[in-house]
Amino acid sequence: MSDDRRVVETDSAIEAAIRENHPALITYLTAGDPDLASTTRYVEALDRGGADVIELGLPFSEPIAEGPTIQSAISRALEAGTTPDSFFDLVESIETDAPLVVMTYTNLLMQYGPAESGTDVAPFVERAADAGLDGVIIPDLPASEAGGVREACEAAGLDLIAIVAPTTEGERLETLLSTTSGFAYVQARLGTTGARTDVSTATHESLKRLDGADVPVAVGFGVSEPEHAREIVAAGADGVVVGSALVELAATSDDPERALEATARELKRGARAGTDANAIPEPERS
């Protein structure tokens, strides 16, 4: 949460996009839900609507960080035949201004590539970079075991984005902030992903702990409404991450492309409203 949010001196396309478009809207969709061709259209609709960074979920059979909405989307994508290779082909076909990020799980990185590579994550990371991705988020990767993935990402020019839980503090928080790149992904509340009706008090406490961070700070897990975006940005975040609400919209709307574009525009408008901090008092909680 630097004061020089629009002064961009970074090799990271993700960090540059967040600072140049502050406050940033970061969106998530599950790749392959309901199929890869639809994902291409949906992602490009979010880009038109003002998404500044776009996460694409690479389906994995045990998505421990995901709530029911994204778990269902992952099941649909796997049933439709989405694989890591078809995912990378999809990324190569997408044309957006927003940088693209893959969100997936450690096991897929370790299994990708020729048999002789064993559990080396480099083949996955190198293929991700070749496909045009700019960053990686791995919810089940402990910070203490991230060294190999980080080295591979640095060699390939990808950001490895760390997730900061509400319980992360002290030396562990300092370690995460010193090693994350692109942005710090603040988990708004404990538990799994999923749209919520309010902003957790834990979000405000987390943002206070991260005040002064050298990388941009964006909050996800439960953000679904423009008012949420406004409150979170007013509390000091550089951006918001919206996933489950968009996944649900894509699955239920009669016109998903139009709905996604319009909703992204409203969420971005909400985030911008939060830059007038004096107009957004922190809500009282019981």
mmCIF file of N, CA, C and O in Angstrom, residues 37-81:
data_model
loop_
_atom_site.group_PDB
_atom_site.id
_atom_site.type_symbol
_atom_site.label_atom_id
_atom_site.label_comp_id
_atom_site.label_asym_id
_atom_site.label_seq_id
_atom_site.Cartn_x
_atom_site.Cartn_y
_atom_site.Cartn_z
ATOM 1 N N ALA A 37 -14.433 -22.660 -24.879
ATOM 2 C CA ALA A 37 -14.842 -21.587 -25.794
ATOM 3 C C ALA A 37 -15.623 -20.511 -25.040
ATOM 4 O O ALA A 37 -15.428 -19.303 -25.264
ATOM 5 N N SER A 38 -16.498 -20.947 -24.127
ATOM 6 C CA SER A 38 -17.265 -19.974 -23.333
ATOM 7 C C SER A 38 -16.343 -19.181 -22.427
ATOM 8 O O SER A 38 -16.518 -17.967 -22.244
ATOM 9 N N THR A 39 -15.348 -19.854 -21.849
ATOM 10 C CA THR A 39 -14.412 -19.147 -20.972
ATOM 11 C C THR A 39 -13.721 -18.007 -21.717
ATOM 12 O O THR A 39 -13.550 -16.912 -21.179
ATOM 13 N N THR A 40 -13.325 -18.249 -22.954
ATOM 14 C CA THR A 40 -12.687 -17.188 -23.742
ATOM 15 C C THR A 40 -13.593 -15.968 -23.844
ATOM 16 O O THR A 40 -13.161 -14.828 -23.598
ATOM 17 N N ARG A 41 -14.859 -16.189 -24.158
ATOM 18 C CA ARG A 41 -15.789 -15.069 -24.305
ATOM 19 C C ARG A 41 -16.019 -14.378 -22.959
ATOM 20 O O ARG A 41 -16.099 -13.146 -22.895
ATOM 21 N N TYR A 42 -16.119 -15.167 -21.890
ATOM 22 C CA TYR A 42 -16.390 -14.578 -20.572
ATOM 23 C C TYR A 42 -15.197 -13.728 -20.101
ATOM 24 O O TYR A 42 -15.379 -12.649 -19.529
ATOM 25 N N VAL A 43 -13.997 -14.236 -20.307
ATOM 26 C CA VAL A 43 -12.809 -13.495 -19.891
ATOM 27 C C VAL A 43 -12.706 -12.180 -20.661
ATOM 28 O O VAL A 43 -12.409 -11.120 -20.083
ATOM 29 N N GLU A 44 -12.954 -12.231 -21.935
ATOM 30 C CA GLU A 44 -12.874 -11.009 -22.734
ATOM 31 C C GLU A 44 -13.984 -10.024 -22.351
ATOM 32 O O GLU A 44 -13.803 -8.806 -22.435
ATOM 33 N N ALA A 45 -15.133 -10.538 -21.888
ATOM 34 C CA ALA A 45 -16.204 -9.655 -21.401
ATOM 35 C C ALA A 45 -15.762 -8.942 -20.118
ATOM 36 O O ALA A 45 -16.011 -7.743 -19.942
ATOM 37 N N LEU A 46 -15.114 -9.667 -19.212
ATOM 38 C CA LEU A 46 -14.604 -9.042 -17.988
ATOM 39 C C LEU A 46 -13.558 -7.985 -18.306
ATOM 40 O O LEU A 46 -13.501 -6.924 -17.684
ATOM 41 N N ASP A 47 -12.738 -8.265 -19.283
ATOM 42 C CA ASP A 47 -11.717 -7.305 -19.704
ATOM 43 C C ASP A 47 -12.380 -6.027 -20.218
ATOM 44 O O ASP A 47 -11.967 -4.922 -19.859
ATOM 45 N N ARG A 48 -13.410 -6.168 -21.024
ATOM 46 C CA ARG A 48 -14.128 -4.987 -21.526
ATOM 47 C C ARG A 48 -14.785 -4.234 -20.379
ATOM 48 O O ARG A 48 -14.915 -3.003 -20.417
ATOM 49 N N GLY A 49 -15.226 -4.962 -19.349
ATOM 50 C CA GLY A 49 -15.917 -4.330 -18.227
ATOM 51 C C GLY A 49 -14.997 -3.590 -17.270
ATOM 52 O O GLY A 49 -15.475 -2.886 -16.387
ATOM 53 N N GLY A 50 -13.692 -3.772 -17.429
ATOM 54 C CA GLY A 50 -12.768 -3.000 -16.590
ATOM 55 C C GLY A 50 -11.924 -3.817 -15.643
ATOM 56 O O GLY A 50 -11.247 -3.238 -14.776
ATOM 57 N N ALA A 51 -11.934 -5.152 -15.760
ATOM 58 C CA ALA A 51 -11.045 -5.954 -14.911
ATOM 59 C C ALA A 51 -9.598 -5.588 -15.230
ATOM 60 O O ALA A 51 -9.204 -5.499 -16.391
ATOM 61 N N ASP A 52 -8.808 -5.392 -14.168
ATOM 62 C CA ASP A 52 -7.418 -4.979 -14.346
ATOM 63 C C ASP A 52 -6.455 -6.155 -14.311
ATOM 64 O O ASP A 52 -5.359 -6.078 -14.879
ATOM 65 N N VAL A 53 -6.823 -7.201 -13.616
ATOM 66 C CA VAL A 53 -6.086 -8.472 -13.597
ATOM 67 C C VAL A 53 -7.144 -9.565 -13.597
ATOM 68 O O VAL A 53 -8.186 -9.424 -12.949
ATOM 69 N N ILE A 54 -6.900 -10.645 -14.323
ATOM 70 C CA ILE A 54 -7.894 -11.722 -14.403
ATOM 71 C C ILE A 54 -7.249 -13.039 -13.984
ATOM 72 O O ILE A 54 -6.254 -13.458 -14.569
ATOM 73 N N GLU A 55 -7.835 -13.659 -12.947
ATOM 74 C CA GLU A 55 -7.399 -14.981 -12.507
ATOM 75 C C GLU A 55 -8.200 -16.035 -13.256
ATOM 76 O O GLU A 55 -9.417 -15.900 -13.425
ATOM 77 N N LEU A 56 -7.510 -17.078 -13.650
ATOM 78 C CA LEU A 56 -8.171 -18.235 -14.256
ATOM 79 C C LEU A 56 -7.881 -19.455 -13.395
ATOM 80 O O LEU A 56 -6.711 -19.796 -13.165
ATOM 81 N N GLY A 57 -8.931 -20.097 -12.927
ATOM 82 C CA GLY A 57 -8.750 -21.298 -12.131
ATOM 83 C C GLY A 57 -8.493 -22.498 -13.027
ATOM 84 O O GLY A 57 -9.266 -22.775 -13.935
ATOM 85 N N LEU A 58 -7.370 -23.168 -12.790
ATOM 86 C CA LEU A 58 -7.077 -24.425 -13.498
ATOM 87 C C LEU A 58 -7.655 -25.538 -12.645
ATOM 88 O O LEU A 58 -7.198 -25.775 -11.521
ATOM 89 N N PRO A 59 -8.687 -26.247 -13.140
ATOM 90 C CA PRO A 59 -9.414 -27.201 -12.298
ATOM 91 C C PRO A 59 -8.528 -28.298 -11.727
ATOM 92 O O PRO A 59 -7.686 -28.866 -12.424
ATOM 93 N N PHE A 60 -8.770 -28.588 -10.444
ATOM 94 C CA PHE A 60 -8.087 -29.665 -9.728
ATOM 95 C C PHE A 60 -9.146 -30.389 -8.905
ATOM 96 O O PHE A 60 -10.081 -29.771 -8.411
ATOM 97 N N SER A 61 -8.985 -31.690 -8.752
ATOM 98 C CA SER A 61 -10.034 -32.519 -8.142
ATOM 99 C C SER A 61 -10.199 -32.306 -6.646
ATOM 100 O O SER A 61 -11.205 -32.710 -6.075
ATOM 101 N N GLU A 62 -9.217 -31.685 -5.983
ATOM 102 C CA GLU A 62 -9.329 -31.462 -4.542
ATOM 103 C C GLU A 62 -9.067 -29.987 -4.220
ATOM 104 O O GLU A 62 -8.041 -29.629 -3.630
ATOM 105 N N PRO A 63 -10.003 -29.119 -4.585
ATOM 106 C CA PRO A 63 -9.795 -27.660 -4.402
ATOM 107 C C PRO A 63 -10.130 -27.219 -2.986
ATOM 108 O O PRO A 63 -11.187 -26.662 -2.722
ATOM 109 N N ILE A 64 -9.197 -27.401 -2.063
ATOM 110 C CA ILE A 64 -9.492 -27.227 -0.646
ATOM 111 C C ILE A 64 -9.801 -25.789 -0.250
ATOM 112 O O ILE A 64 -10.409 -25.556 0.782
ATOM 113 N N ALA A 65 -9.380 -24.828 -1.053
ATOM 114 C CA ALA A 65 -9.619 -23.422 -0.691
ATOM 115 C C ALA A 65 -10.966 -22.916 -1.180
ATOM 116 O O ALA A 65 -11.357 -21.801 -0.839
ATOM 117 N N GLU A 66 -11.654 -23.741 -1.979
ATOM 118 C CA GLU A 66 -12.853 -23.241 -2.647
ATOM 119 C C GLU A 66 -14.123 -23.623 -1.910
ATOM 120 O O GLU A 66 -14.257 -24.724 -1.376
ATOM 121 N N GLY A 67 -15.097 -22.707 -1.947
ATOM 122 C CA GLY A 67 -16.422 -22.974 -1.420
ATOM 123 C C GLY A 67 -17.289 -23.663 -2.452
ATOM 124 O O GLY A 67 -16.834 -23.991 -3.558
ATOM 125 N N PRO A 68 -18.569 -23.888 -2.108
ATOM 126 C CA PRO A 68 -19.458 -24.673 -2.983
ATOM 127 C C PRO A 68 -19.592 -24.132 -4.400
ATOM 128 O O PRO A 68 -19.655 -24.918 -5.356
ATOM 129 N N THR A 69 -19.648 -22.808 -4.569
ATOM 130 C CA THR A 69 -19.861 -22.245 -5.907
ATOM 131 C C THR A 69 -18.713 -22.594 -6.850
ATOM 132 O O THR A 69 -18.928 -23.078 -7.977
ATOM 133 N N ILE A 70 -17.493 -22.362 -6.406
ATOM 134 C CA ILE A 70 -16.345 -22.641 -7.282
ATOM 135 C C ILE A 70 -16.071 -24.137 -7.357
ATOM 136 O O ILE A 70 -15.639 -24.643 -8.397
ATOM 137 N N GLN A 71 -16.355 -24.875 -6.289
ATOM 138 C CA GLN A 71 -16.221 -26.330 -6.379
ATOM 139 C C GLN A 71 -17.125 -26.886 -7.472
ATOM 140 O O GLN A 71 -16.719 -27.765 -8.240
ATOM 141 N N SER A 72 -18.347 -26.376 -7.553
ATOM 142 C CA SER A 72 -19.272 -26.851 -8.597
ATOM 143 C C SER A 72 -18.748 -26.485 -9.979
ATOM 144 O O SER A 72 -18.841 -27.279 -10.929
ATOM 145 N N ALA A 73 -18.197 -25.286 -10.109
ATOM 146 C CA ALA A 73 -17.646 -24.864 -11.402
ATOM 147 C C ALA A 73 -16.466 -25.759 -11.800
ATOM 148 O O ALA A 73 -16.324 -26.126 -12.973
ATOM 149 N N ILE A 74 -15.641 -26.097 -10.822
ATOM 150 C CA ILE A 74 -14.500 -26.968 -11.101
ATOM 151 C C ILE A 74 -14.985 -28.352 -11.544
ATOM 152 O O ILE A 74 -14.445 -28.945 -12.482
ATOM 153 N N SER A 75 -16.016 -28.856 -10.895
ATOM 154 C CA SER A 75 -16.573 -30.157 -11.291
ATOM 155 C C SER A 75 -17.084 -30.112 -12.722
ATOM 156 O O SER A 75 -16.846 -31.039 -13.515
ATOM 157 N N ARG A 76 -17.776 -29.040 -13.080
ATOM 158 C CA ARG A 76 -18.282 -28.909 -14.449
ATOM 159 C C ARG A 76 -17.123 -28.837 -15.446
ATOM 160 O O ARG A 76 -17.180 -29.431 -16.536
ATOM 161 N N ALA A 77 -16.085 -28.109 -15.086
ATOM 162 C CA ALA A 77 -14.941 -27.964 -15.994
ATOM 163 C C ALA A 77 -14.211 -29.289 -16.188
ATOM 164 O O ALA A 77 -13.786 -29.626 -17.306
ATOM 165 N N LEU A 78 -14.059 -30.034 -15.096
ATOM 166 C CA LEU A 78 -13.402 -31.344 -15.222
ATOM 167 C C LEU A 78 -14.252 -32.301 -16.039
ATOM 168 O O LEU A 78 -13.737 -33.059 -16.880
ATOM 169 N N GLU A 79 -15.559 -32.269 -15.831
ATOM 170 C CA GLU A 79 -16.462 -33.130 -16.609
ATOM 171 C C GLU A 79 -16.435 -32.755 -18.086
ATOM 172 O O GLU A 79 -16.635 -33.605 -18.957
ATOM 173 N N ALA A 80 -16.167 -31.478 -18.374
ATOM 174 C CA ALA A 80 -16.091 -31.020 -19.772
ATOM 175 C C ALA A 80 -14.747 -31.378 -20.415
ATOM 176 O O ALA A 80 -14.538 -31.102 -21.596
ATOM 177 N N GLY A 81 -13.831 -31.941 -19.612
ATOM 178 C CA GLY A 81 -12.569 -32.414 -20.180
ATOM 179 C C GLY A 81 -11.414 -31.440 -20.090
ATOM 180 O O GLY A 81 -10.407 -31.614 -20.790
#
